[in-house]
JSON list of C-alpha atoms in Angstrom, two decimals:
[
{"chain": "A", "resi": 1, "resn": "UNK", "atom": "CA", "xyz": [-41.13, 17.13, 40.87]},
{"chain": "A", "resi": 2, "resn": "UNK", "atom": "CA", "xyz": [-39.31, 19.69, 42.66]},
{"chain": "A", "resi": 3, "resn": "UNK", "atom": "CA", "xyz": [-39.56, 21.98, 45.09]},
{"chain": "A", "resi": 4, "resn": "UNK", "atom": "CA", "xyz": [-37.31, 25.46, 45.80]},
{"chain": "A", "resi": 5, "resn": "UNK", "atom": "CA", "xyz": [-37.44, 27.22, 48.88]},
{"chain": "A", "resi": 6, "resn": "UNK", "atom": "CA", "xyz": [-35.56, 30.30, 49.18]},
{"chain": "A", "resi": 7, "resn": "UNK", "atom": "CA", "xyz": [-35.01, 32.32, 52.17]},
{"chain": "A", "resi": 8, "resn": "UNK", "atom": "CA", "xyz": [-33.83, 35.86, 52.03]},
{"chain": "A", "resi": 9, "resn": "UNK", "atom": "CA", "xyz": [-32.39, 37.59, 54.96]},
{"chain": "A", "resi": 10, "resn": "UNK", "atom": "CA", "xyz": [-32.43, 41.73, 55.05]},
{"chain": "A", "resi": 11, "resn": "UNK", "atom": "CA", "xyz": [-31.54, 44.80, 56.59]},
{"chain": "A", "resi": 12, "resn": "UNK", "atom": "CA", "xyz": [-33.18, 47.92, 55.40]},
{"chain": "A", "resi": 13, "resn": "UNK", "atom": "CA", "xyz": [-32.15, 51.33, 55.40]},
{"chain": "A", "resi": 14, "resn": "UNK", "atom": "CA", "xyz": [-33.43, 54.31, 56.58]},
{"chain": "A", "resi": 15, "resn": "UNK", "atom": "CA", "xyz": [-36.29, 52.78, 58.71]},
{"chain": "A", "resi": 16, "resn": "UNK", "atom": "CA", "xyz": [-37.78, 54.08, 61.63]},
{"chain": "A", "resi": 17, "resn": "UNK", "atom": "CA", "xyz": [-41.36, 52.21, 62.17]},
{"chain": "A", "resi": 18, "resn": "UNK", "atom": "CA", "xyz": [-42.75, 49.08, 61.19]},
{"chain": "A", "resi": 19, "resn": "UNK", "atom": "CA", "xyz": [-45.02, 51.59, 58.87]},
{"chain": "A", "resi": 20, "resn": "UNK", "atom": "CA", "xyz": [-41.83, 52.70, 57.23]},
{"chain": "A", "resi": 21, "resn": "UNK", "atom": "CA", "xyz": [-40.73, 48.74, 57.00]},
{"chain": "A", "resi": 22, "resn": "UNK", "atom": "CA", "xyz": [-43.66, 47.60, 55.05]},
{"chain": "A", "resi": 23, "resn": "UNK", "atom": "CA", "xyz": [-43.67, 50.65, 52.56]},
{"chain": "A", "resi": 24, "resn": "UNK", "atom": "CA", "xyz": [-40.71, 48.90, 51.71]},
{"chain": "A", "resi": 25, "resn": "UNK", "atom": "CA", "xyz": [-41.34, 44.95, 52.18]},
{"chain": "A", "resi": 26, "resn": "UNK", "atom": "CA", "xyz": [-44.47, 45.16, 50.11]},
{"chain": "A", "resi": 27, "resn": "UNK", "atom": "CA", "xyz": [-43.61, 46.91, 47.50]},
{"chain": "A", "resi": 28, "resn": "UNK", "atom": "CA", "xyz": [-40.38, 44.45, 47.18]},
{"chain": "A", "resi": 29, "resn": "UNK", "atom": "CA", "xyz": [-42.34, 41.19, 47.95]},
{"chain": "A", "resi": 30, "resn": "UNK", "atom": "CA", "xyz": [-44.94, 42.84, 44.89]},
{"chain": "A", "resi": 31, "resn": "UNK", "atom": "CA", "xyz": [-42.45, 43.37, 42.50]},
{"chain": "A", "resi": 32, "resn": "UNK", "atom": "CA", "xyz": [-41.76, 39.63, 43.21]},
{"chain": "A", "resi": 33, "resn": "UNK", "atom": "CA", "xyz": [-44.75, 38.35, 42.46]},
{"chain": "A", "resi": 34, "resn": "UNK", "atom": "CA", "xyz": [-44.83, 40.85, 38.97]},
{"chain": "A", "resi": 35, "resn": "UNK", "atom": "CA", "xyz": [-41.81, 39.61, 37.85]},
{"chain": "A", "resi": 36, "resn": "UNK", "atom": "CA", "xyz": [-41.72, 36.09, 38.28]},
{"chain": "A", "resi": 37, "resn": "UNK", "atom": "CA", "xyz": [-45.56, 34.56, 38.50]},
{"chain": "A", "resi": 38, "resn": "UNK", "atom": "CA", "xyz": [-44.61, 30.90, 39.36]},
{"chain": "A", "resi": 39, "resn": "UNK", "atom": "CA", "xyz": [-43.59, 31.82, 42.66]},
{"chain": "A", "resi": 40, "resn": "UNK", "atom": "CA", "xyz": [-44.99, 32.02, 46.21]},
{"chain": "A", "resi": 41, "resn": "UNK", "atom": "CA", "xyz": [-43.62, 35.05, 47.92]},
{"chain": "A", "resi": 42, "resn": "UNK", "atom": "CA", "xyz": [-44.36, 36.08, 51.20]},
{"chain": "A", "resi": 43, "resn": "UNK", "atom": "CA", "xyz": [-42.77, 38.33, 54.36]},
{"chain": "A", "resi": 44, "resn": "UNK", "atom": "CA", "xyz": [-42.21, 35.17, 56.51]},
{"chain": "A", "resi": 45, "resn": "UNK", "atom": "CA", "xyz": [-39.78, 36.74, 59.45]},
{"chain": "A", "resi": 46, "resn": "UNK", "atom": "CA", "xyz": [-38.53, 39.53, 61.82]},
{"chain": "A", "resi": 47, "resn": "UNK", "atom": "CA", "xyz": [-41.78, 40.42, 61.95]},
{"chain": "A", "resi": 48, "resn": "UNK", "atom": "CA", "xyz": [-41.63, 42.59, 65.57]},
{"chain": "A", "resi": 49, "resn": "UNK", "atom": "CA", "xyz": [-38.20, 44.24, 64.06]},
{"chain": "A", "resi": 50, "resn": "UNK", "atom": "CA", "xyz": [-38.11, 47.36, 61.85]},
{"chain": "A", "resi": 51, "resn": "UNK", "atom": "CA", "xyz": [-34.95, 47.22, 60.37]},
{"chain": "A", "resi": 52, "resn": "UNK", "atom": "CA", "xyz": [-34.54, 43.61, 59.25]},
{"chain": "A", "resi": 53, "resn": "UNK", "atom": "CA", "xyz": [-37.31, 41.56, 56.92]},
{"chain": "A", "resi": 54, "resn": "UNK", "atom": "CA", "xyz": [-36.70, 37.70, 56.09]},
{"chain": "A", "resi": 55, "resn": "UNK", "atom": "CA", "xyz": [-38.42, 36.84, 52.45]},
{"chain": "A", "resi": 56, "resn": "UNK", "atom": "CA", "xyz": [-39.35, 33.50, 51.55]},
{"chain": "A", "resi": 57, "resn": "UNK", "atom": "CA", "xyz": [-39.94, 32.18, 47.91]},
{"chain": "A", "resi": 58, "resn": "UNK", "atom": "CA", "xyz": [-41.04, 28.95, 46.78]},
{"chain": "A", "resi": 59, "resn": "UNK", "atom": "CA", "xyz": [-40.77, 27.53, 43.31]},
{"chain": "A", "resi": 60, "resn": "UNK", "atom": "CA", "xyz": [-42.43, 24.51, 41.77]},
{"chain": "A", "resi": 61, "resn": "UNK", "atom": "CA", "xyz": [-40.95, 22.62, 38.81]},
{"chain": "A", "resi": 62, "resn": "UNK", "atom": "CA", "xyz": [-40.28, 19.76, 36.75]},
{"chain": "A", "resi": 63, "resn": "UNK", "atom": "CA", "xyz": [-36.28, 20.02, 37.55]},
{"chain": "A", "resi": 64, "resn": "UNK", "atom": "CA", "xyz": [-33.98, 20.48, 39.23]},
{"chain": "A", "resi": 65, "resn": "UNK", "atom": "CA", "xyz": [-31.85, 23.13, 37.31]},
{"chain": "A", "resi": 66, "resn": "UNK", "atom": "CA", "xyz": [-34.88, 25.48, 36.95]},
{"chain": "A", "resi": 67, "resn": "UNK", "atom": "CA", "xyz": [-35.87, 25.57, 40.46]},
{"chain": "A", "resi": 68, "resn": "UNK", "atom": "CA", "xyz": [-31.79, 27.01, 40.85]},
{"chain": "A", "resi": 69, "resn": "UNK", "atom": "CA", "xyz": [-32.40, 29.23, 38.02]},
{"chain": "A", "resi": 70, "resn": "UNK", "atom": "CA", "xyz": [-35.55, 31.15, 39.49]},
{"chain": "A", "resi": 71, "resn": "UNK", "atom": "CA", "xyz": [-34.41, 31.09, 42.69]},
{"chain": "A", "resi": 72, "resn": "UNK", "atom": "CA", "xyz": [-31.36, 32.58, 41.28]},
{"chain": "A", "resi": 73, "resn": "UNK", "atom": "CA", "xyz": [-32.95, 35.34, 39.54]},
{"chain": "A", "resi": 74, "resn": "UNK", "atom": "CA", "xyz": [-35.10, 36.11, 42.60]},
{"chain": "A", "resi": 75, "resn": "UNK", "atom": "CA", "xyz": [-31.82, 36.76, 44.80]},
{"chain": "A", "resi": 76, "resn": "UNK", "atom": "CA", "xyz": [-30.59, 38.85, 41.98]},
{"chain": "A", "resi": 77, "resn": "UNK", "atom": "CA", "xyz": [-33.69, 40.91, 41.56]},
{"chain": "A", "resi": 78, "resn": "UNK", "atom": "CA", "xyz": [-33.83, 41.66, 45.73]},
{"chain": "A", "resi": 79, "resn": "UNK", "atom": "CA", "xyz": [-29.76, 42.03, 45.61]},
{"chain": "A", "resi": 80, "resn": "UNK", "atom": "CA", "xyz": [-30.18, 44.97, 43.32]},
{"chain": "A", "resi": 81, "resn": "UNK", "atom": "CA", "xyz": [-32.64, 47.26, 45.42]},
{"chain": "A", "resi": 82, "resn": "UNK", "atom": "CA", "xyz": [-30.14, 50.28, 46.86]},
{"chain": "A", "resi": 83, "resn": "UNK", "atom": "CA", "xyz": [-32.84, 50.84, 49.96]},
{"chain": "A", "resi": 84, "resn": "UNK", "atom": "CA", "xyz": [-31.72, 47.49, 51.08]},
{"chain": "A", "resi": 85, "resn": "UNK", "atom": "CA", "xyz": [-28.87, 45.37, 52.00]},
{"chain": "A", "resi": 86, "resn": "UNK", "atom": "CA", "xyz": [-29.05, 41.70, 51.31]},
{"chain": "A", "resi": 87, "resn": "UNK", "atom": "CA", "xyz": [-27.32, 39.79, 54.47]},
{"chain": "A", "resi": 88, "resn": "UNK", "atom": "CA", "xyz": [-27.76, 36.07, 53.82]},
{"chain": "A", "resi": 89, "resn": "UNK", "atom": "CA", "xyz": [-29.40, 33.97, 51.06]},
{"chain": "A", "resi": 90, "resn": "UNK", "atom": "CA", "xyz": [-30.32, 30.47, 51.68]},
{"chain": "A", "resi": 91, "resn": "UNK", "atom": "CA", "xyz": [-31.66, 28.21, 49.06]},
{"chain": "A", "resi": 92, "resn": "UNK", "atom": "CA", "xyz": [-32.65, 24.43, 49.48]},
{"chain": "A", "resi": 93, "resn": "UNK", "atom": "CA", "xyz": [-34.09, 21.94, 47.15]},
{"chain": "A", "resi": 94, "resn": "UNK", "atom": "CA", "xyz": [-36.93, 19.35, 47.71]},
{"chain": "A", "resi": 95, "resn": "UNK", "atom": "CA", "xyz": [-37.37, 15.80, 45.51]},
{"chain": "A", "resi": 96, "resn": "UNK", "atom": "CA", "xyz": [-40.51, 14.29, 45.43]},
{"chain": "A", "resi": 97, "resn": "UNK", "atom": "CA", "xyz": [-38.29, 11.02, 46.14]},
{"chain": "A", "resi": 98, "resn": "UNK", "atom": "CA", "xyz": [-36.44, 12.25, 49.12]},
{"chain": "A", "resi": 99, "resn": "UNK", "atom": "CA", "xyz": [-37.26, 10.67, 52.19]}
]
């Protein structure tokens, strides 16, 4: 078994308020969830700052070149939003096995 973990760094655009910043983090983190139902999404930083948003995704699977794959598509599907600006992508891996 294998785990994904995917952490998405962002800057938004024209945002003013943390009202503004969740019009636009839920709506992305929604169209997550639509699009690829395996995953966990979720808002998981920069909570206190309107302008920035950190993403996390999680994938489950059976290997380890399908976790990379969905995780891959995730970071494509948040890369291509114009109201946003995609500043870092991290991705790690988890084995059952690993100690």
């Amino acid at each position: 078994m294998y785990v994904g973990a995917l952490s998405l760094d962002i800057l938004l655009g024209d945002v003013r308020s943390l009202k503004q910043k969740r019009s636009v983090v839920r709506p992305l983190v929604a169209e997550l969830k639509r699009r690829f139902p395996a995953v966990a999404v979720a808002e998981t930083g920069h909570l206190d700052l309107h302008r920035r948003a950190q993403i996390g995704v999680a994938v489950v699977s059976a290997t380890a070149a399908n976790c990379g794959e969905v995780l891959a598509a995730c970071e494509r599907a948040v890369a291509f939003h114009p109201e946003i600006e995609l500043l870092s992508a991290r991705q790690r891996l988890f084995h059952d096995e690993d100690e």
